[in-house]
Short mmCIF file of C-alpha atoms in Angstrom, two decimals:
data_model
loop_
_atom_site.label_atom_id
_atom_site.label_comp_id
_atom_site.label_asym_id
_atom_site.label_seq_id
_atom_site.Cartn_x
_atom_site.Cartn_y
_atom_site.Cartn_z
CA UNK A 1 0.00 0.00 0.00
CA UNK A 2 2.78 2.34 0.81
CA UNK A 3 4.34 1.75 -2.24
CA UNK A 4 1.30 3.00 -4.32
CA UNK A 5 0.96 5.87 -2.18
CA UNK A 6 4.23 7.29 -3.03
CA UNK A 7 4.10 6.74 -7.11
CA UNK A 8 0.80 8.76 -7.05
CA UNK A 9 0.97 12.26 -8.21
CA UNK A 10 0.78 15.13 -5.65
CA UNK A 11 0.62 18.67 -6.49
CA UNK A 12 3.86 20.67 -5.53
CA UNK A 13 3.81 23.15 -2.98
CA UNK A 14 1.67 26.20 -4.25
CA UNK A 15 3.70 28.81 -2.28
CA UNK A 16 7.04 28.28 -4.51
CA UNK A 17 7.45 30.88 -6.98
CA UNK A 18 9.86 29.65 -9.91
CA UNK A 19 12.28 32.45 -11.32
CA UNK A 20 11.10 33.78 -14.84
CA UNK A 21 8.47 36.08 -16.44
CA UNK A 22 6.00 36.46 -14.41
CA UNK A 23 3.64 37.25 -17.30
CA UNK A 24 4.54 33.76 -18.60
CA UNK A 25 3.98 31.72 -15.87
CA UNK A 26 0.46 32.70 -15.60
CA UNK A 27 -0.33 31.45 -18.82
CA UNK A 28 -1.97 28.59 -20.00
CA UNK A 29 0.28 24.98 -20.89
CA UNK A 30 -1.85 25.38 -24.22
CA UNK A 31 0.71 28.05 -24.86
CA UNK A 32 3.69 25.99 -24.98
CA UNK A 33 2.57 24.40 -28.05
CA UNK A 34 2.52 20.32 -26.28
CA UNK A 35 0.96 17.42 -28.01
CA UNK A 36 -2.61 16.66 -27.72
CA UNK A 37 -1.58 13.30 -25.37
CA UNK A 38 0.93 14.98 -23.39
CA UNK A 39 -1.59 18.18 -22.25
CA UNK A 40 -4.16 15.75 -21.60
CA UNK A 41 -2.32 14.29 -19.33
CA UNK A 42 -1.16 16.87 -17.39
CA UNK A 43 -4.75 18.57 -17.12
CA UNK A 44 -6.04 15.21 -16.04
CA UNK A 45 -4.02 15.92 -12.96
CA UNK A 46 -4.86 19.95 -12.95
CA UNK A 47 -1.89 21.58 -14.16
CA UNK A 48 -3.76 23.97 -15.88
CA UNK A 49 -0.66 26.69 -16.12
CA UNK A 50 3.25 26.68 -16.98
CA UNK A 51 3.87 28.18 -13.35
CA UNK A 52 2.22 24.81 -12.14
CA UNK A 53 4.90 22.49 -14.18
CA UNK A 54 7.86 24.70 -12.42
CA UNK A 55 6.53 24.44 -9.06
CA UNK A 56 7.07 20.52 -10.43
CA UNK A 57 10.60 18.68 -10.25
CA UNK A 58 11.09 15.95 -13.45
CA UNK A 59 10.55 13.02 -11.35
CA UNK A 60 6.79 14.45 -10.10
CA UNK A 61 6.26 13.85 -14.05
CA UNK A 62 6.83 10.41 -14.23
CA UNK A 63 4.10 9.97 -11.69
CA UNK A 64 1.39 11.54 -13.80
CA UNK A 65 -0.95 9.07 -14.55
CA UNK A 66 0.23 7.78 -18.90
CA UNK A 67 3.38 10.13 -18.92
CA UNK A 68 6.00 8.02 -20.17
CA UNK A 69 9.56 9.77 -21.11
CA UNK A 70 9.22 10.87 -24.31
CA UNK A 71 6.25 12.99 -23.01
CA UNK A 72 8.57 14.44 -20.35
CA UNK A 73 11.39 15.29 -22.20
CA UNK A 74 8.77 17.03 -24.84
CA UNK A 75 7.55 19.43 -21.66
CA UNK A 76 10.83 20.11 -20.56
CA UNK A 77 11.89 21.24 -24.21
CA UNK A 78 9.07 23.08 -24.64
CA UNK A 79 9.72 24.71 -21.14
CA UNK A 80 13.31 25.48 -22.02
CA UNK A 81 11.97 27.48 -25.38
CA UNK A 82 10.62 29.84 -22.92
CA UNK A 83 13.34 30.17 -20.65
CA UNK A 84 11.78 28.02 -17.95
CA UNK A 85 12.32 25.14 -16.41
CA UNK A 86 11.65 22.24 -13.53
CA UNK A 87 12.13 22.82 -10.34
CA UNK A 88 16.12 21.51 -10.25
CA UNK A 89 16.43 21.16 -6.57
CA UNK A 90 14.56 20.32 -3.28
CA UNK A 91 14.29 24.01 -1.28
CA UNK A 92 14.06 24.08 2.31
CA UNK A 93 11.89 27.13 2.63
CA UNK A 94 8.45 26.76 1.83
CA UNK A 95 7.15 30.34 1.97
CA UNK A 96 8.35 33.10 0.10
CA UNK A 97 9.65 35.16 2.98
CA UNK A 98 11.67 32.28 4.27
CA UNK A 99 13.65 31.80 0.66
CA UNK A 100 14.38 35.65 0.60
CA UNK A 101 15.89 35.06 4.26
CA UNK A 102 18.49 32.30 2.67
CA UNK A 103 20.84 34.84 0.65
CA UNK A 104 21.06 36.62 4.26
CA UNK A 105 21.40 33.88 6.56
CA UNK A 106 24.58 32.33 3.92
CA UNK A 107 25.63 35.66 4.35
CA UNK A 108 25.57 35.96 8.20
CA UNK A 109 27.23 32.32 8.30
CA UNK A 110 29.93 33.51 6.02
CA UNK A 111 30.79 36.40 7.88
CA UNK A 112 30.91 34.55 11.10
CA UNK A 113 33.03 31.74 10.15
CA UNK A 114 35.40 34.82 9.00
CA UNK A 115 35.32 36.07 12.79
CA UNK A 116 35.83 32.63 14.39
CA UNK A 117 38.43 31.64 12.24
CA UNK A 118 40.69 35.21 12.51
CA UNK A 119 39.95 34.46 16.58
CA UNK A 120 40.83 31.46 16.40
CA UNK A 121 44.63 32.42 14.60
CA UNK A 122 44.80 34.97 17.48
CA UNK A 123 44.25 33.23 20.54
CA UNK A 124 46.81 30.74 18.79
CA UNK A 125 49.43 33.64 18.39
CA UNK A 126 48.76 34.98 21.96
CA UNK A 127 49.45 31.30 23.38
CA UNK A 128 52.44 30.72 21.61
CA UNK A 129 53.71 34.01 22.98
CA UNK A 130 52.83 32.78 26.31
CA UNK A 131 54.56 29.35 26.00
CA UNK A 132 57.73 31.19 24.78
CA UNK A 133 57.99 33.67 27.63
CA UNK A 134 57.52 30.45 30.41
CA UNK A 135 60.12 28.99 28.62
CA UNK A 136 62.17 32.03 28.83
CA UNK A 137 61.38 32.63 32.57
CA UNK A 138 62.27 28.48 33.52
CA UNK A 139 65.31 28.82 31.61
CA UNK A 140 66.48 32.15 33.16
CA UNK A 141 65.49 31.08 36.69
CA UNK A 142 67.27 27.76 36.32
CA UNK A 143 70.56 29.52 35.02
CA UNK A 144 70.48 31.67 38.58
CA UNK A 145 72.45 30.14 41.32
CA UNK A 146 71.81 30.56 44.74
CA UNK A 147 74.42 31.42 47.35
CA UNK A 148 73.83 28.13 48.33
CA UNK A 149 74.43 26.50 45.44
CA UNK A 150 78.02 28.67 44.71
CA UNK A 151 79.59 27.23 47.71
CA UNK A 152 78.43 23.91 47.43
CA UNK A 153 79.79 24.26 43.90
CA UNK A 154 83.02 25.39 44.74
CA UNK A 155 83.27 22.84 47.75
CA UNK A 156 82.95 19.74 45.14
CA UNK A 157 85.71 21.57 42.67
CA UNK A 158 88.39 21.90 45.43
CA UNK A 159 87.58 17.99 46.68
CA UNK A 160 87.66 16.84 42.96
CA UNK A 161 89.34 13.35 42.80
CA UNK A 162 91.84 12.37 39.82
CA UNK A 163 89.87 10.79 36.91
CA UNK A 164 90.55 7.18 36.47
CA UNK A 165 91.51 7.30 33.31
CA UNK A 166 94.51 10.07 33.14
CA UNK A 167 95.52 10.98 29.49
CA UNK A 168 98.72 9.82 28.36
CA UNK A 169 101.02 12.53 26.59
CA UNK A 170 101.89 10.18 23.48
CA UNK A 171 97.99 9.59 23.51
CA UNK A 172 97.12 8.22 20.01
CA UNK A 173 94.05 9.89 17.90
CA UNK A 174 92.00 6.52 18.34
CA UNK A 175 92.64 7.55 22.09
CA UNK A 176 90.06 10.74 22.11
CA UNK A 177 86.94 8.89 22.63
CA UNK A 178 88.50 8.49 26.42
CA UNK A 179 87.96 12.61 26.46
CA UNK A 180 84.79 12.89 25.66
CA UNK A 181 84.05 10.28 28.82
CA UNK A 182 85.90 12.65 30.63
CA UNK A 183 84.08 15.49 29.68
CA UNK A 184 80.74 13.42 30.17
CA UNK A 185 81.32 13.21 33.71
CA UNK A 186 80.91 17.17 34.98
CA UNK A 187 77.32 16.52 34.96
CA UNK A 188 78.31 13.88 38.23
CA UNK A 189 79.77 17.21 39.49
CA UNK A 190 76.56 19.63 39.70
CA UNK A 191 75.10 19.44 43.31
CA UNK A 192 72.17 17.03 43.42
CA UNK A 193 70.03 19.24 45.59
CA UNK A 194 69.97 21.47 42.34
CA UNK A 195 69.84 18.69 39.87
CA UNK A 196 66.51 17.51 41.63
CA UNK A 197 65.49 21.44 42.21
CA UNK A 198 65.72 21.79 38.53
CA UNK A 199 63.66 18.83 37.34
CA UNK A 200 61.12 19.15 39.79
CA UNK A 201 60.80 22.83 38.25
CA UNK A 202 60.61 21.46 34.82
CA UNK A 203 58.65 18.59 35.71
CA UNK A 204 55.83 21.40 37.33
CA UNK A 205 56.34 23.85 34.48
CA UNK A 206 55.78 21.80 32.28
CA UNK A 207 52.34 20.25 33.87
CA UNK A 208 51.34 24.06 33.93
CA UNK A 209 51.84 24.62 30.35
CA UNK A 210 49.17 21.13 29.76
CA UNK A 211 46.66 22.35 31.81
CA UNK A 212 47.14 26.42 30.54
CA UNK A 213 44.05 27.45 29.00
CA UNK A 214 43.13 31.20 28.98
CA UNK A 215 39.43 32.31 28.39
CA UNK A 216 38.36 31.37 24.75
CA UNK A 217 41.74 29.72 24.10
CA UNK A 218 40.68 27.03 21.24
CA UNK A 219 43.00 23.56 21.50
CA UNK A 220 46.29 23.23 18.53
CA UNK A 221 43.56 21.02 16.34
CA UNK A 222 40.42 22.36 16.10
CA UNK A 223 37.43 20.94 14.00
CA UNK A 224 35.59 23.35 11.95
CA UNK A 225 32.76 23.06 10.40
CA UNK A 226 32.11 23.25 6.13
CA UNK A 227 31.44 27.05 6.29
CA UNK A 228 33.66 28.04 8.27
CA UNK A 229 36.56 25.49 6.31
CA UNK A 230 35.37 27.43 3.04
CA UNK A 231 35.35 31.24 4.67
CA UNK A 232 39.51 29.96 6.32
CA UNK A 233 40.65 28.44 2.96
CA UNK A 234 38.67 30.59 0.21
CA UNK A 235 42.23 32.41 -0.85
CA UNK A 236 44.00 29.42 -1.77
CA UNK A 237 40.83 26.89 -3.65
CA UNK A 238 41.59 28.09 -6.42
CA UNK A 239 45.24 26.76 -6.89
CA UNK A 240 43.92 23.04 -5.70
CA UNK A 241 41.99 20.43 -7.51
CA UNK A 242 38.42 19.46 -6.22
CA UNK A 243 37.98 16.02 -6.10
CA UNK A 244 35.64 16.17 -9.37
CA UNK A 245 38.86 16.74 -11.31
CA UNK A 246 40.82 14.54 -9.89
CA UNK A 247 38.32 11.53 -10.35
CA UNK A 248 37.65 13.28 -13.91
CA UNK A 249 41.10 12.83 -14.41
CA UNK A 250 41.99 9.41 -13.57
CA UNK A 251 38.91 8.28 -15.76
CA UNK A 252 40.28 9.79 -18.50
CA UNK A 253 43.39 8.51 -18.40
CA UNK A 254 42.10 4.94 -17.88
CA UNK A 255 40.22 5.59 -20.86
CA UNK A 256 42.80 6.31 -23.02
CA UNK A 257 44.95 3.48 -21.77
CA UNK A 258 42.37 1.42 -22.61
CA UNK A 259 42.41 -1.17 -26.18
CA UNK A 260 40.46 0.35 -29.29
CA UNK A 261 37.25 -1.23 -29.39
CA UNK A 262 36.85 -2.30 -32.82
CA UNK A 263 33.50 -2.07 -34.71
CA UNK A 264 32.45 -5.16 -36.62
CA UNK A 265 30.80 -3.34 -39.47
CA UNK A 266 33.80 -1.21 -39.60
CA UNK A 267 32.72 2.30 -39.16
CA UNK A 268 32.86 4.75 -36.03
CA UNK A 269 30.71 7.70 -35.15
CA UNK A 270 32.24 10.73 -34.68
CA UNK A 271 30.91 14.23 -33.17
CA UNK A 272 31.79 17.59 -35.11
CA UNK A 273 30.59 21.24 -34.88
CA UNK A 274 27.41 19.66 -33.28
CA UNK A 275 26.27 17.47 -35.63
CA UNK A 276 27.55 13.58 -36.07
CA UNK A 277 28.77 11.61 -39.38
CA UNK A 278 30.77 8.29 -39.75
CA UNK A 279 34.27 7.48 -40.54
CA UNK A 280 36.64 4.39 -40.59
CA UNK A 281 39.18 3.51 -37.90
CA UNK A 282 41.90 5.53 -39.78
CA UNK A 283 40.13 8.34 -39.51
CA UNK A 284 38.90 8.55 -43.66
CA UNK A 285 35.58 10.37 -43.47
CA UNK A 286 32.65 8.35 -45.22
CA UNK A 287 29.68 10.01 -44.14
CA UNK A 288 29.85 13.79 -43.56
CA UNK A 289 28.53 15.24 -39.53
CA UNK A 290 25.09 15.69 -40.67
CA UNK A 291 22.73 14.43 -37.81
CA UNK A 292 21.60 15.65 -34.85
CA UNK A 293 21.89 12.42 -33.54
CA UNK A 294 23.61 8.73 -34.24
CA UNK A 295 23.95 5.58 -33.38
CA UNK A 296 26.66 2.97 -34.33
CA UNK A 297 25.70 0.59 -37.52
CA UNK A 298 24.16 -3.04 -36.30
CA UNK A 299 22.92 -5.58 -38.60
CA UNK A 300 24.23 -2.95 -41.52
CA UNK A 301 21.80 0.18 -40.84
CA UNK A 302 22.15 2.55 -38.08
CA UNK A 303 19.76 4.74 -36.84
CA UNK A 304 20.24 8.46 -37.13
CA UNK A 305 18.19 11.68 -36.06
CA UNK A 306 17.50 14.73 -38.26
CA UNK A 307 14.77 16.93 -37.52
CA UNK A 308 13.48 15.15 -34.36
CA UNK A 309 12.57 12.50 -36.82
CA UNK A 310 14.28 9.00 -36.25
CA UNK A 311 15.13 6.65 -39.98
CA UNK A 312 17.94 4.00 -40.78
CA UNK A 313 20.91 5.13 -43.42
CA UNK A 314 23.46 2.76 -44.63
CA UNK A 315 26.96 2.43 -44.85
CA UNK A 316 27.08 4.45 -47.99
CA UNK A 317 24.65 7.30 -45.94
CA UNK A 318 21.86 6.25 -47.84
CA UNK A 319 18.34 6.86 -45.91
CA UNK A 320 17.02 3.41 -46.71
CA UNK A 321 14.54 3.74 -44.17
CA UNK A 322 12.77 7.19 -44.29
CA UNK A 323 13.32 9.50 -41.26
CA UNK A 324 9.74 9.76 -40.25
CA UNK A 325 9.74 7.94 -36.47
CA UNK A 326 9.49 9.96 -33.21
CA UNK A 327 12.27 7.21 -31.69
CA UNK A 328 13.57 4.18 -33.34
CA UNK A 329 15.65 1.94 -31.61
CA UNK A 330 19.12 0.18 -33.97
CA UNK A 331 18.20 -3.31 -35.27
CA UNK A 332 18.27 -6.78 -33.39
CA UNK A 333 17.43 -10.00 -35.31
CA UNK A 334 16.20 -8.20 -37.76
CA UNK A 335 13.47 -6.23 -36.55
CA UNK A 336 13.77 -2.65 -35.05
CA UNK A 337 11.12 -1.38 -32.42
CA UNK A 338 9.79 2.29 -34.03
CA UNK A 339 7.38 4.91 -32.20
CA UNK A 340 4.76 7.00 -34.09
CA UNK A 341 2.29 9.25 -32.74
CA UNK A 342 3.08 7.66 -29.32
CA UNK A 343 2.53 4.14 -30.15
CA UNK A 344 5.63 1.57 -30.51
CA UNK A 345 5.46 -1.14 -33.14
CA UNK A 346 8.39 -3.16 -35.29
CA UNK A 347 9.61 -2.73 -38.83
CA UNK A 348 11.81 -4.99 -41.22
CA UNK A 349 15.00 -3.72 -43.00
CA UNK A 350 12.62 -2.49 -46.17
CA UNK A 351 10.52 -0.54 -43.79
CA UNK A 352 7.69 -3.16 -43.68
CA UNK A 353 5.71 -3.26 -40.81
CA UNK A 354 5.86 -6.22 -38.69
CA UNK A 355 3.80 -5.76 -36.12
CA UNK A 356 1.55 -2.75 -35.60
CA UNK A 357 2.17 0.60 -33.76
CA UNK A 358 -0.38 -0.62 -30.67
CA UNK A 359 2.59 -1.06 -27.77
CA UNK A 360 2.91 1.81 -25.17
CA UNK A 361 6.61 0.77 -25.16
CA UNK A 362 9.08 -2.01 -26.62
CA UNK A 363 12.10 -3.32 -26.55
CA UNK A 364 14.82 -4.61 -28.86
CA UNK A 365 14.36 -8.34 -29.64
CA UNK A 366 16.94 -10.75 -28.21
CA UNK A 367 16.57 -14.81 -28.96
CA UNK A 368 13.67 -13.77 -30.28
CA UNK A 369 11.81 -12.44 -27.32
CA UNK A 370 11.44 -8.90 -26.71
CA UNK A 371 9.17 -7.29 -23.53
CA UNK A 372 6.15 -4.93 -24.58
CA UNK A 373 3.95 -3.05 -23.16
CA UNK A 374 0.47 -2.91 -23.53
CA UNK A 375 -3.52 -1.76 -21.89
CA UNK A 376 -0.85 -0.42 -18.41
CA UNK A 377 0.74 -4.65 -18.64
CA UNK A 378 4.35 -5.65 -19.51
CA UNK A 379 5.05 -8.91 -21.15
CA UNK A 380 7.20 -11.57 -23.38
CA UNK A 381 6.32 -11.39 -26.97
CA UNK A 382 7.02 -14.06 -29.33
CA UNK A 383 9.04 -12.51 -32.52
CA UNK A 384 8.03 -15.70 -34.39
CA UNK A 385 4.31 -15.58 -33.61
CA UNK A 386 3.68 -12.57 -32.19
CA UNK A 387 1.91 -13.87 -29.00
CA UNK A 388 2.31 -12.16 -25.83
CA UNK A 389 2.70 -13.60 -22.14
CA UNK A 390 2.07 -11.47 -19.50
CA UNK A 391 4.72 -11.52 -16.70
#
């Protein structure tokens, strides 16, 4: 039940108000110049005027009651024409006062993501300043000896006992590391009271510098949020790639490392100065970019659009087929599925009709079954006999 309730058309929201001529959108569909089937359809549902199909998205189309996509695709043309269109994307204000609010409200969250962020670098700045002057004052304090500490100093000097290791005159250079063992042992020298004075300093110090944290300071890391990301990084976007491009990228280089696909009938579509023609793999032109619209040769014939009529050419770009169809699909076991005046039906390579233009929709044959449509059912039809089984 839920399932039918969603596919059923519902009527947009009647407080949106799509961007164009007002004068337009008040007018009647009728003036868009649609097929008899497709305005049916849409009054059938009441959308009487154009500013009722762009307070519509696409996919509320497909839930009109008959619209099928040839239908859609005719009222979004005819839209276009007009400089209109659907309704692209879902907006979260549902009254006109709220959508003029949104220009201010990006506005506001720009400008504060601005302020936090330039905070933010501040309070960073002060506390490094901070850190640096502790440092300073540990150091400083540490350097200054007591009286204390002077005599006990000078005490330990004048009871200094001979080094164990006494450096011989005719020493040899592979001798010096001896020195430096030497040297390494003034630190036994420094009074311990000081030693331990010093690192108990350090040691607290240090535990103050963890747990500083003036008013508003913001930790090292700090997660921010997309706006205020775009408002810190905004000068330098520019010089890196998006993600888009770099996926755009790496698809087409995989694409051009991939093998030619070669063409069994021996000819390749190409696309110039809008309009498509044929030529071999070597590049030799053999049918000049004439169509709006082409598909590769199958079974000998391809299918080609001029007009916004559909007909079958062949290698030599003759029209052996005349370009009379609404849509034509390329051929499959000899048949190919055709649509006039909204119905489908199947034609031989001569253009003979097969079987008759009575199928809401149909597909290419393949082992001689193809799926049709027909009276709102889909099913298996028989390319030898024609029968149909529902599914």
């Amino acid at each position: 039940m839920s399932n039918n309730k969603n596919n059923k058309f519902v009527k947009p929201n009647q407080d949106y108000m799509p961007d164009g001529d007002s004068a337009m959108l008040q007018k009647s569909i009728d003036e868009l110049g649609l097929s008899e089937f497709t305005s049916s359809k849409l009054k059938a549902v009441e959308i009487e005027k154009i500013i009722d199909l762009c307070r519509c998205q696409m996919r509320h189309m497909y839930k009109i009651p008959g619209m099928n996509k040839k239908s859609v695709f005719e009222v979004l043309k005819k839209m276009q024409n007009v400089g209109l269109d659907f309704k692209r994307s879902p907006v979260a204000a549902t009254t006109m006062e709220e959508v003029e609010k949104q220009p201010n409200q990006t506005a506001n969250v720009a400008a504060n993501a601005n302020a936090k962020a330039k905070n933010n670098k501040d309070n960073k700045k002060g506390f490094k300043e901070n850190k640096n002057r502790d440092n300073k004052d540990i150091k400083d304090k540490g350097n200054k000896d007591t009286k204390a500490d002077k005599d006990n100093k000078k005490a330990n000097f004048e009871g200094k006992q001979k080094p164990e290791n006494k450096q011989n005159p005719n020493q040899n250079q592979k001798d010096k590391p001896a020195q430096k063992n030497k040297n390494d042992k003034k630190s036994d020298n420094i009074p311990q009271n000081k030693m331990s004075n010093n690192k108990e300093e350090r040691r607290q110090n240090n535990q103050s510098q963890k747990n500083f944290s003036p008013q508003n300071e913001q930790p090292k890391r700090m997660k921010v949020n997309s706006y205020e990301l775009d408002a810190f990084i905004n000068d330098n976007e520019s010089s890196k790639k998006t993600l888009k491009q770099e996926r755009e990228e790496k698809i087409a280089k995989a694409i051009k490392d991939l093998p030619a696909i070669k063409n069994p009938d021996g000819l390749y579509k190409f696309y110039r100065h809008g309009k498509w023609g044929y030529k071999t793999e070597n590049g030799k032109v053999i049918i000049e970019p004439t169509y709006s619209e082409a598909f590769n040769f199958k079974e000998g014939l391809a299918c080609v659009e001029l007009n916004e009529r559909c007909g079958f050419i062949n290698k030599q770009g003759e029209v052996v087929i005349p370009i009379q169809y609404d849509t034509a699909c390329s051929f499959s076991e000899g048949l190919a599925s055709v649509t006039k005046d909204d119905k489908c039906g199947y034609i031989d390579k001569e253009g003979n009709i097969v079987f008759e233009f009575v199928y809401d929709a149909a597909t290419s044959f393949e082992n001689d079954i193809a799926l049709v449509k027909k009276d709102g059912k889909w099913g298996y039809m028989d390319r030898k006999t024609g029968e149909i089984r529902l599914r």
